[in-house]
Amino acid sequence: MSSQDAELSTIDGLQPPSTYAPYGAFGAARVPALTIAWHPTLERVGDRALLSMSPGGSPIPLSRLEPDFSPPGSATGEPLGDPHVSRKPIHLLKLENDYIRIDTQGSSTRVVANGTPLEGSRDFSPLDLEAGIVLELANRVVLLLHLDELRQETGEDLGLVGASHGIERVRREIRRLASLDVPVLIRGETGTGKELVAQALHNAGVRRNRPFVAVNMGAIPAALAAAELFGSDRGAFTGAVRSHAGYFGAAEDGTLFLDEVGEIPLDVQASLLRALDVGEVQPLGAARVRETNARIVAATDADLEVKVQSGMFRGPLLHRLASYELVLPPLRQRRDDIGRLFLHFLRVELERFGKTDRIGDHGGKVLPTSFIAALVRHDWPGNVRQLRNVVRQIVLGSHDAGPLDPGPALASLMSSSPTPPGGGAGGQGESSASAAKEPPISLRRKPSEVSEEELLEALRVCDFDVKATAERLGISRTSLYALVEDNPKVRRASDLDREEILRVLRECDGNVELTARRLEVSKVALQRRISELKIA
C-alpha cells in the first residue's frame, strides 16, 4: 500500500457516534427539521429550524412568531414573520409510533400538505418524513418538514449550492480528498453536477493553479480516443501533420476529468490503467513513453460493475479509478435544497437575459406557492440540470413586463409530480404510501420479459427503490415483488447480519446511503434492519 493510500485509509476510519441517531441513521443524529423553500422575503429561503421532538412529548408550535429559522451555519435566527401567517400556531406532535401529527385546529392559517388542503389534523408516517412533507402556509410560505443532521456547517461552499446533509457530506469528502494525489471516481445520476464537483475538488487542492481539463469520453469517436487522450506524433496517422500533446499533456501537473468514463474503448482502457499505475503514457506513433503527472478524476452514471461482468469494462481499471468513490445524491434526496437551487438559477438566468429587475430580495410573491411546492415534491429524474432548464423556461417564457409566469412548466409539474412516499394517513394510522393507487405506467410489460440481469441493473440504478424500479422496468410493483422473490441474486435486508452491516458501515464512513448501495438493498430496508439489530 502506498503512503497516499495509507493516509486515505487512516482518515476514512469511522469514529463511534457519541449519541444514538434516531430514525435508523448511523454516524450522525437526524432529527425532524423545517426548511424554508419559499418566502416573500427571498433572503429567508433555505433557513432552517431543528425541532426537538420526542414520542408523546410536547407539541412544536408553528406560527408567525415561532420557531426561529436560522441560515445555514448561523447560531441566530428569526421566526417566519409573515403577517398572513396566523399568530395562533399549528402544532406538530410526534406520536408513540413515530408518526408525525400536524394539527391545524385553533389556527386560521390555510395549510396545504403534500398538495392536499389540511383541515383539522393528519398523521404522517416515518416514510413520509424521510421523503419530506411539503407544507404551504397562507399561500405565501412553503416549508419542507424532513429529517436533517445535527451538524454545524463550516468552511466555504466550494462553489456548490445547497446546505442539505447530502451536499454537506460531499463537501466534507472534497476537503478530505483535495490534497491527496489519488484517483477519484465520482458516481451519480445524470444531471447531479459531477463536473462541478470535480472542479471543486481541483480548486480545493494543491493543483488549483494548474490546468483543469474536462473531457466527455462519450463524445470522442472510438477510433480517435487513444490519440485524443495520450497524444500523437507527427505522421502517426493520415492527417497528423504535427505532434499533438493530447488531454494528458494539456492537464500536466493539473487535473484530468474523464466524464462518462464507462464509454472508453476497451483497447484504450489498458493504456489508461498503465498511466494510473506507473505514470506513463504512450503517444500514438511515438517511439518512447512519456511521463505524466496529471491527477485523474473520473465520473459515470453507468453501473461499471455490470459493464465489468459483461466484458465491456476492465475490472483492474475500475478498481484503480475507484481508489476513492464519491457518490452524489440525486435531487429527490436533497429536497431541502430545491428552494435554494431554484432561487440561485432564477437570479442567474434573469441576469443572463437582462431581466434582473424582475425579482429582488423582497419579491417572493412573484411566483405562486403552489408552483414552488410542486417543484419541491417533484422527483426530478434529470436532477439539478432539469431544474435549471425549468427555470430557464420560466424566464424565457415570461413577458418583459409583469410577474414571472410559470405557464406550461407549472401545468406540467402539477400533473406529473408525485406525492413523496406516504402522503399522510389522515388519522387512520395507515400510510398512504401503501393505500395510494399505483400511478399508471405508460408502457406495460409482462414480468416474464424482464431478465435477471435487467432486474438487477434496474434495482441498482434506482438504488433499490421499489416504485422507481417498477416504473423503469414498465411493470407493476406487485410484479416486481414477485420477480425479486424468485431471483436468488437479489439480496434482502432481513438476510444481513450485524457483523456485515457494521463492517460496511465503517468502510462507508457511517453513511447509510452508501452502505445500502454497497450491500445492494434499499436505504429504508437497511435502516429498518439496523433498528431491528439495535445498532447504535
mmCIF file of N, CA, C and O in Angstrom, residues 23 67-68 74 82 107 166 221 251 299 303 319 324 348 358 383 424 499 505:
data_model
loop_
_atom_site.group_PDB
_atom_site.id
_atom_site.type_symbol
_atom_site.label_atom_id
_atom_site.label_comp_id
_atom_site.label_asym_id
_atom_site.label_seq_id
_atom_site.Cartn_x
_atom_site.Cartn_y
_atom_site.Cartn_z
ATOM 1 N N TYR A 23 -34.287 7.404 13.856
ATOM 2 C CA TYR A 23 -34.771 7.037 12.532
ATOM 3 C C TYR A 23 -33.760 6.191 11.761
ATOM 4 O O TYR A 23 -33.719 6.204 10.542
ATOM 5 N N PRO A 67 -41.311 28.609 15.253
ATOM 6 C CA PRO A 67 -39.989 28.711 15.877
ATOM 7 C C PRO A 67 -39.074 29.663 15.100
ATOM 8 O O PRO A 67 -39.492 30.236 14.093
ATOM 9 N N ASP A 68 -37.848 29.809 15.581
ATOM 10 C CA ASP A 68 -36.854 30.607 14.880
ATOM 11 C C ASP A 68 -36.184 29.779 13.787
ATOM 12 O O ASP A 68 -35.826 28.617 14.005
ATOM 13 N N SER A 74 -25.410 29.531 10.911
ATOM 14 C CA SER A 74 -25.640 30.634 11.842
ATOM 15 C C SER A 74 -26.283 30.129 13.122
ATOM 16 O O SER A 74 -27.103 29.209 13.097
ATOM 17 N N ASP A 82 -44.227 36.432 8.615
ATOM 18 C CA ASP A 82 -45.124 36.891 7.555
ATOM 19 C C ASP A 82 -46.489 37.230 8.147
ATOM 20 O O ASP A 82 -47.082 36.403 8.856
ATOM 21 N N SER A 107 -55.894 27.386 14.566
ATOM 22 C CA SER A 107 -55.148 28.331 13.751
ATOM 23 C C SER A 107 -55.956 28.685 12.510
ATOM 24 O O SER A 107 -56.614 27.815 11.915
ATOM 25 N N GLY A 166 -26.863 15.858 2.472
ATOM 26 C CA GLY A 166 -26.218 15.177 1.354
ATOM 27 C C GLY A 166 -25.118 16.005 0.718
ATOM 28 O O GLY A 166 -24.024 15.507 0.435
ATOM 29 N N PRO A 221 -15.047 9.874 -30.850
ATOM 30 C CA PRO A 221 -15.135 8.631 -31.637
ATOM 31 C C PRO A 221 -14.112 7.614 -31.156
ATOM 32 O O PRO A 221 -12.981 7.958 -30.810
ATOM 33 N N ALA A 251 -3.242 18.517 -19.420
ATOM 34 C CA ALA A 251 -3.544 18.546 -17.980
ATOM 35 C C ALA A 251 -2.308 18.308 -17.122
ATOM 36 O O ALA A 251 -2.435 18.058 -15.919
ATOM 37 N N ALA A 299 -15.813 10.154 -13.836
ATOM 38 C CA ALA A 299 -17.218 10.234 -13.433
ATOM 39 C C ALA A 299 -18.054 9.339 -14.333
ATOM 40 O O ALA A 299 -17.710 9.099 -15.504
ATOM 41 N N ASP A 303 -23.517 1.736 -14.453
ATOM 42 C CA ASP A 303 -23.137 0.710 -13.487
ATOM 43 C C ASP A 303 -21.903 0.002 -14.031
ATOM 44 O O ASP A 303 -22.007 -0.913 -14.855
ATOM 45 N N HIS A 319 -11.069 -0.826 -10.356
ATOM 46 C CA HIS A 319 -10.520 -0.808 -9.007
ATOM 47 C C HIS A 319 -9.500 0.317 -8.841
ATOM 48 O O HIS A 319 -9.412 0.936 -7.771
ATOM 49 N N TYR A 324 -10.969 6.042 -4.506
ATOM 50 C CA TYR A 324 -11.971 6.621 -3.611
ATOM 51 C C TYR A 324 -13.202 6.915 -4.454
ATOM 52 O O TYR A 324 -13.094 7.490 -5.540
ATOM 53 N N VAL A 348 -29.500 33.776 -11.732
ATOM 54 C CA VAL A 348 -28.503 33.609 -12.800
ATOM 55 C C VAL A 348 -29.145 33.821 -14.172
ATOM 56 O O VAL A 348 -28.605 34.536 -15.030
ATOM 57 N N ARG A 358 -36.731 41.961 -12.484
ATOM 58 C CA ARG A 358 -37.964 41.203 -12.287
ATOM 59 C C ARG A 358 -38.087 40.609 -10.896
ATOM 60 O O ARG A 358 -39.144 40.133 -10.510
ATOM 61 N N ASN A 383 -32.560 15.639 -12.414
ATOM 62 C CA ASN A 383 -31.817 16.241 -11.308
ATOM 63 C C ASN A 383 -31.609 17.750 -11.481
ATOM 64 O O ASN A 383 -32.488 18.421 -12.010
ATOM 65 N N GLY A 424 -49.554 10.928 3.895
ATOM 66 C CA GLY A 424 -50.279 11.246 5.115
ATOM 67 C C GLY A 424 -51.393 10.243 5.329
ATOM 68 O O GLY A 424 -52.064 9.812 4.406
ATOM 69 N N GLU A 499 -22.607 -8.233 11.849
ATOM 70 C CA GLU A 499 -21.187 -8.037 11.546
ATOM 71 C C GLU A 499 -20.992 -7.442 10.152
ATOM 72 O O GLU A 499 -20.182 -6.543 9.957
ATOM 73 N N LEU A 505 -20.648 -0.357 7.063
ATOM 74 C CA LEU A 505 -20.864 0.994 7.588
ATOM 75 C C LEU A 505 -19.538 1.693 7.860
ATOM 76 O O LEU A 505 -19.349 2.865 7.545
#
